[in-house]
Tab-separated table of C-alpha atoms and ligand atoms in Angstrom:
chain	number	residue	atom	x	y	z
A	4	MET	CA	14.184	64.315	-9.324
A	5	VAL	CA	15.234	63.910	-12.953
A	6	ALA	CA	12.383	61.409	-13.451
A	7	PHE	CA	9.908	63.926	-12.012
A	8	LEU	CA	11.154	66.650	-14.356
A	9	VAL	CA	11.124	64.410	-17.428
A	10	ALA	CA	7.716	62.884	-16.638
A	11	GLY	CA	6.123	66.113	-15.420
A	12	PHE	CA	7.191	68.765	-17.909
A	13	GLU	CA	6.168	67.877	-21.468
A	14	SER	CA	3.052	65.942	-20.364
A	15	THR	CA	1.573	68.944	-18.563
A	16	SER	CA	2.694	71.524	-21.129
A	17	SER	CA	1.211	69.381	-23.891
A	18	ALA	CA	-2.157	69.248	-22.089
A	19	LEU	CA	-2.032	73.043	-21.747
A	20	ALA	CA	-1.261	73.489	-25.442
A	21	TRP	CA	-4.232	71.253	-26.295
A	22	PHE	CA	-6.391	73.260	-23.859
A	23	ILE	CA	-5.521	76.498	-25.694
A	24	HIS	CA	-6.158	74.845	-29.059
A	25	TRP	CA	-9.576	73.448	-28.051
A	26	MET	CA	-10.596	76.743	-26.429
A	27	SER	CA	-9.847	78.591	-29.648
A	28	LYS	CA	-12.099	76.131	-31.491
A	29	HIS	CA	-14.940	76.173	-28.940
A	30	PRO	CA	-15.989	79.709	-27.924
A	31	ARG	CA	-19.115	78.261	-26.276
A	32	VAL	CA	-16.970	76.265	-23.831
A	33	GLN	CA	-14.745	79.269	-23.107
A	34	GLN	CA	-17.806	81.343	-22.321
A	35	LYS	CA	-19.119	78.696	-19.917
A	36	ILE	CA	-15.788	78.582	-18.074
A	37	LYS	CA	-15.785	82.377	-17.808
A	38	THR	CA	-19.343	82.381	-16.486
A	39	GLU	CA	-18.435	79.744	-13.885
A	40	LEU	CA	-15.380	81.782	-12.887
A	41	LEU	CA	-17.457	84.915	-12.432
A	42	GLY	CA	-19.765	83.070	-10.023
A	43	ASP	CA	-21.596	85.651	-7.970
A	44	GLY	CA	-19.123	88.256	-9.231
A	45	SER	CA	-17.654	89.075	-5.835
A	46	VAL	CA	-14.497	86.908	-5.741
A	47	GLN	CA	-11.676	86.928	-8.296
A	48	HIS	CA	-9.155	85.399	-5.888
A	49	LEU	CA	-8.472	81.743	-6.735
A	50	SER	CA	-8.307	80.094	-3.329
A	51	LEU	CA	-8.174	76.299	-3.119
A	52	ASP	CA	-11.869	76.196	-2.128
A	53	ARG	CA	-12.775	78.430	-5.061
A	54	LEU	CA	-10.737	76.243	-7.423
A	55	ASP	CA	-12.454	73.109	-6.064
A	56	SER	CA	-15.867	74.640	-6.736
A	57	LEU	CA	-15.178	74.961	-10.493
A	58	VAL	CA	-16.810	71.704	-11.586
A	59	TYR	CA	-17.302	72.656	-15.226
A	60	LEU	CA	-13.581	73.458	-15.530
A	61	ASP	CA	-12.861	69.945	-14.189
A	62	CYS	CA	-15.000	68.546	-17.013
A	63	VAL	CA	-13.086	70.650	-19.567
A	64	ILE	CA	-9.735	69.410	-18.259
A	65	ASN	CA	-11.003	65.830	-18.330
A	66	GLU	CA	-12.154	66.305	-21.916
A	67	VAL	CA	-8.744	67.768	-22.898
A	68	LEU	CA	-7.023	64.729	-21.348
A	69	ARG	CA	-9.545	62.314	-22.922
A	70	LEU	CA	-9.597	63.588	-26.507
A	71	ILE	CA	-5.795	63.550	-26.841
A	72	PRO	CA	-4.186	61.887	-23.821
A	73	PRO	CA	-0.656	63.359	-23.509
A	74	ALA	CA	0.773	59.857	-22.891
A	75	THR	CA	0.073	57.332	-25.661
A	76	GLY	CA	-0.233	54.472	-23.201
A	77	THR	CA	1.609	52.308	-20.755
A	78	ILE	CA	3.096	48.817	-20.667
A	79	ARG	CA	2.664	45.965	-18.215
A	80	THR	CA	4.624	42.703	-18.099
A	81	LEU	CA	2.717	39.512	-17.296
A	82	THR	CA	3.823	37.722	-14.135
A	83	LEU	CA	2.004	34.515	-15.174
A	84	ASP	CA	0.408	32.885	-18.237
A	85	ASP	CA	-3.095	34.170	-18.977
A	86	ARG	CA	-5.767	34.489	-21.668
A	87	LEU	CA	-7.700	37.550	-22.801
A	88	PRO	CA	-11.273	37.134	-21.526
A	89	GLU	CA	-13.235	37.700	-24.763
A	90	SER	CA	-10.940	36.583	-27.590
A	91	GLY	CA	-9.233	33.840	-25.577
A	92	ALA	CA	-5.871	34.990	-27.000
A	93	GLN	CA	-3.055	33.243	-25.155
A	94	LEU	CA	-0.513	35.400	-23.327
A	95	PHE	CA	2.608	34.134	-21.592
A	96	LYS	CA	4.520	35.088	-18.469
A	97	GLY	CA	7.068	37.761	-19.430
A	98	ASP	CA	4.999	39.114	-22.353
A	99	SER	CA	4.669	42.885	-22.522
A	100	VAL	CA	1.168	44.238	-23.034
A	101	MET	CA	0.584	47.753	-24.339
A	102	ILE	CA	-2.452	49.589	-22.939
A	103	PRO	CA	-3.334	52.329	-25.456
A	104	PHE	CA	-5.093	55.218	-23.665
A	105	SER	CA	-6.275	56.965	-26.811
A	106	ASN	CA	-7.955	53.845	-28.251
A	107	LEU	CA	-9.853	53.332	-24.989
A	108	ALA	CA	-10.876	56.984	-24.857
A	109	HIS	CA	-12.209	56.824	-28.445
A	110	ASP	CA	-13.902	53.410	-28.317
A	111	THR	CA	-17.584	53.964	-29.110
A	112	ARG	CA	-18.525	50.924	-26.965
A	113	TYR	CA	-17.593	52.872	-23.852
A	114	TRP	CA	-19.001	56.346	-24.601
A	115	SER	CA	-22.610	57.497	-25.045
A	116	VAL	CA	-21.729	60.799	-26.717
A	117	ASP	CA	-19.588	60.529	-29.892
A	118	PRO	CA	-16.044	60.170	-28.477
A	119	GLU	CA	-14.563	62.062	-31.447
A	120	ILE	CA	-16.128	65.365	-30.443
A	121	PHE	CA	-14.937	67.820	-27.802
A	122	TYR	CA	-17.878	67.899	-25.386
A	123	PRO	CA	-16.946	68.518	-21.701
A	124	GLU	CA	-20.577	68.202	-20.553
A	125	ARG	CA	-20.356	64.437	-21.168
A	126	PHE	CA	-18.647	64.144	-17.749
A	127	LEU	CA	-21.647	65.745	-16.033
A	128	ASP	CA	-24.363	63.965	-17.974
A	129	GLU	CA	-24.413	61.121	-20.521
A	130	ASP	CA	-20.916	59.780	-19.822
A	131	LYS	CA	-20.811	60.533	-16.112
A	132	ASN	CA	-20.645	56.801	-15.358
A	133	HIS	CA	-18.230	55.844	-18.130
A	134	HIS	CA	-16.275	52.590	-17.843
A	135	PRO	CA	-13.470	53.294	-15.317
A	136	TYR	CA	-10.774	52.042	-17.698
A	137	ALA	CA	-12.071	53.953	-20.733
A	138	PHE	CA	-10.482	57.113	-19.329
A	139	ILE	CA	-7.046	56.559	-17.737
A	140	PRO	CA	-4.751	59.385	-18.934
A	141	PHE	CA	-2.594	58.844	-15.824
A	142	GLY	CA	-2.507	55.053	-16.057
A	143	GLY	CA	-3.842	52.778	-13.345
A	144	GLY	CA	-2.948	50.446	-10.505
A	145	HIS	CA	-0.035	50.937	-8.156
A	146	ARG	CA	2.287	52.310	-10.873
A	147	GLN	CA	-0.147	55.015	-11.956
A	148	CYS	CA	1.218	58.557	-12.325
A	149	ILE	CA	2.583	59.774	-9.010
A	150	GLY	CA	2.295	63.408	-10.165
A	151	GLN	CA	-1.339	63.385	-11.290
A	152	ASP	CA	-2.708	65.540	-8.445
A	153	LEU	CA	0.015	68.127	-9.061
A	154	ALA	CA	-0.622	67.973	-12.826
A	155	ARG	CA	-4.380	68.449	-12.387
A	156	PHE	CA	-3.783	71.310	-9.957
A	157	GLU	CA	-1.348	73.044	-12.334
A	158	LEU	CA	-3.674	72.592	-15.303
A	159	LYS	CA	-6.730	73.859	-13.457
A	160	MET	CA	-4.977	76.855	-11.911
A	161	ILE	CA	-3.352	77.963	-15.179
A	162	ALA	CA	-6.535	77.354	-17.205
A	163	ALA	CA	-8.585	79.369	-14.698
A	164	ARG	CA	-6.098	82.260	-14.677
A	165	LEU	CA	-5.983	82.302	-18.484
A	166	MET	CA	-9.768	82.336	-18.719
A	167	GLN	CA	-9.926	85.228	-16.211
A	168	LYS	CA	-7.562	87.297	-18.367
A	169	VAL	CA	-7.889	86.368	-22.042
A	170	THR	CA	-10.079	84.855	-24.739
A	171	PHE	CA	-8.552	82.594	-27.381
A	172	GLY	CA	-9.732	82.769	-30.987
A	173	ASP	CA	-9.161	80.486	-33.954
A	174	GLY	CA	-6.198	81.721	-35.993
A	175	GLY	CA	-7.502	79.974	-39.118
A	176	PRO	CA	-7.252	76.547	-40.746
A	177	GLN	CA	-3.621	76.834	-41.847
A	178	VAL	CA	-2.018	77.840	-38.556
A	179	ASN	CA	-4.476	76.254	-36.109
A	180	ALA	CA	-4.900	72.831	-37.681
A	181	GLY	CA	-3.956	70.822	-34.578
A	182	GLY	CA	-2.441	67.582	-35.882
A	183	HIS	CA	-0.127	65.436	-33.790
A	184	SER	CA	3.575	65.355	-33.102
A	185	ILE	CA	4.804	62.575	-30.889
A	186	ARG	CA	7.796	63.431	-28.754
A	187	LEU	CA	7.752	62.358	-25.104
A	188	ALA	CA	4.094	63.404	-25.139
A	189	ILE	CA	1.550	63.847	-27.917
A	190	ILE	CA	1.727	67.551	-28.691
A	191	PRO	CA	-0.289	69.603	-31.178
A	192	LYS	CA	1.619	70.381	-34.375
A	193	HIS	CA	-0.131	73.618	-35.275
A	194	VAL	CA	-1.567	75.870	-32.564
A	195	GLY	CA	-2.124	79.335	-33.992
A	196	VAL	CA	-4.571	81.310	-31.910
A	197	THR	CA	-5.547	84.915	-31.438
A	198	ILE	CA	-5.445	86.333	-27.920
A	199	ASP	CA	-7.969	88.940	-26.868
A	200	PHE	CA	-7.036	90.632	-23.597
A	201	ALA	CA	-10.484	92.089	-23.061
A	202	LYS	CA	-12.298	89.620	-20.813
B	3	HEM	C1	-0.867	65.914	-17.678
B	3	HEM	C2	0.236	65.519	-17.038
B	3	HEM	C3	0.685	64.093	-16.864
B	3	HEM	C4	0.282	62.947	-17.520
B	3	HEM	C5	-0.759	62.814	-18.628
B	3	HEM	C6	1.026	61.849	-16.945
B	3	HEM	C7	0.887	60.526	-17.335
B	3	HEM	C8	1.586	59.467	-16.764
B	3	HEM	C9	1.404	58.075	-17.116
B	3	HEM	C10	0.431	57.559	-18.149
B	3	HEM	C11	2.258	57.351	-16.366
B	3	HEM	C12	2.402	55.811	-16.385
B	3	HEM	C13	1.322	55.232	-15.449
B	3	HEM	C14	1.115	53.735	-15.542
B	3	HEM	O1	1.986	53.018	-16.088
B	3	HEM	O2	0.080	53.227	-15.061
B	3	HEM	C15	3.007	58.276	-15.531
B	3	HEM	C16	3.972	57.904	-14.638
B	3	HEM	C17	4.721	58.789	-13.905
B	3	HEM	N1	4.535	60.147	-13.809
B	3	HEM	FE1	3.136	61.230	-14.811
B	3	HEM	N2	1.870	62.345	-15.987
B	3	HEM	C18	1.690	63.701	-15.891
B	3	HEM	C19	2.327	64.573	-15.017
B	3	HEM	C20	3.290	64.213	-14.114
B	3	HEM	C21	3.936	65.106	-13.160
B	3	HEM	C22	3.580	66.588	-12.998
B	3	HEM	C23	4.866	64.367	-12.495
B	3	HEM	C24	5.833	64.747	-11.400
B	3	HEM	C25	5.959	65.938	-10.886
B	3	HEM	C26	4.816	63.019	-13.007
B	3	HEM	C27	5.613	61.998	-12.581
B	3	HEM	C28	5.481	60.665	-12.962
B	3	HEM	C29	6.331	59.584	-12.472
B	3	HEM	C30	7.510	59.729	-11.517
B	3	HEM	C31	5.854	58.409	-13.061
B	3	HEM	C32	6.376	56.986	-12.854
B	3	HEM	C33	5.572	56.350	-11.714
B	3	HEM	C34	5.954	54.904	-11.459
B	3	HEM	O3	6.494	54.226	-12.338
B	3	HEM	O4	5.713	54.427	-10.325
B	3	HEM	N3	3.835	62.958	-13.983
B	3	HEM	N4	2.567	59.559	-15.781
């Protein structure tokens, strides 16, 4: 239980903080989420089916997790001697190998649209078929994050509710500069946004 709390709290709250920061910087994206949420205008209730139908919001959450993955990476320990396929670098049984999520998510070899920009549409179009290991914010293999479905559900539900109620605006370069602080997760250093309660 303690592991769940430690692993599940700052990671998810960091992704939410980044969501708010990116929304304040990208009014166009906010507007698209709001339009998707309005749908045919008849339903405000966020049932599971309704939440599942929000495909653009999925792209936004993916882009939040891609641009700054809350976890820097993961580590695997070799169970036998091996070589890296391209460089031929020798690795030995017992070596620890760091897999850096952010480097993979920003490697121009794996992304058609500039990986430095916040562009959720990439997941619908140009980068729909990205390399499977270029985007692994929850790790991979049989030790991948056990809480990822819960985390995605929390993020999507809270993001949708926020976008139904408020609009975030950029609080200005000094207070809303982003930047990184690394604690358990990578969190934004400066998130200063305005909140407009008119939808
Ligand atoms: C945005 C939110 C989250 C992110 C980015 C995240 C990321 C990760 C990553 C990268 C790993 C290591 C995976 C690997 O080595 O392949 C991990 C493991 C783990 N996560 Fe998450 N996580 C999140 C939310 C959660 C939540 C909500 C829970 C639980 C309620 C949770 C519980 C765990 C546990 C228990 C492990 C260890 C799994 C194992 O070693 O078998 N995580 N997470």
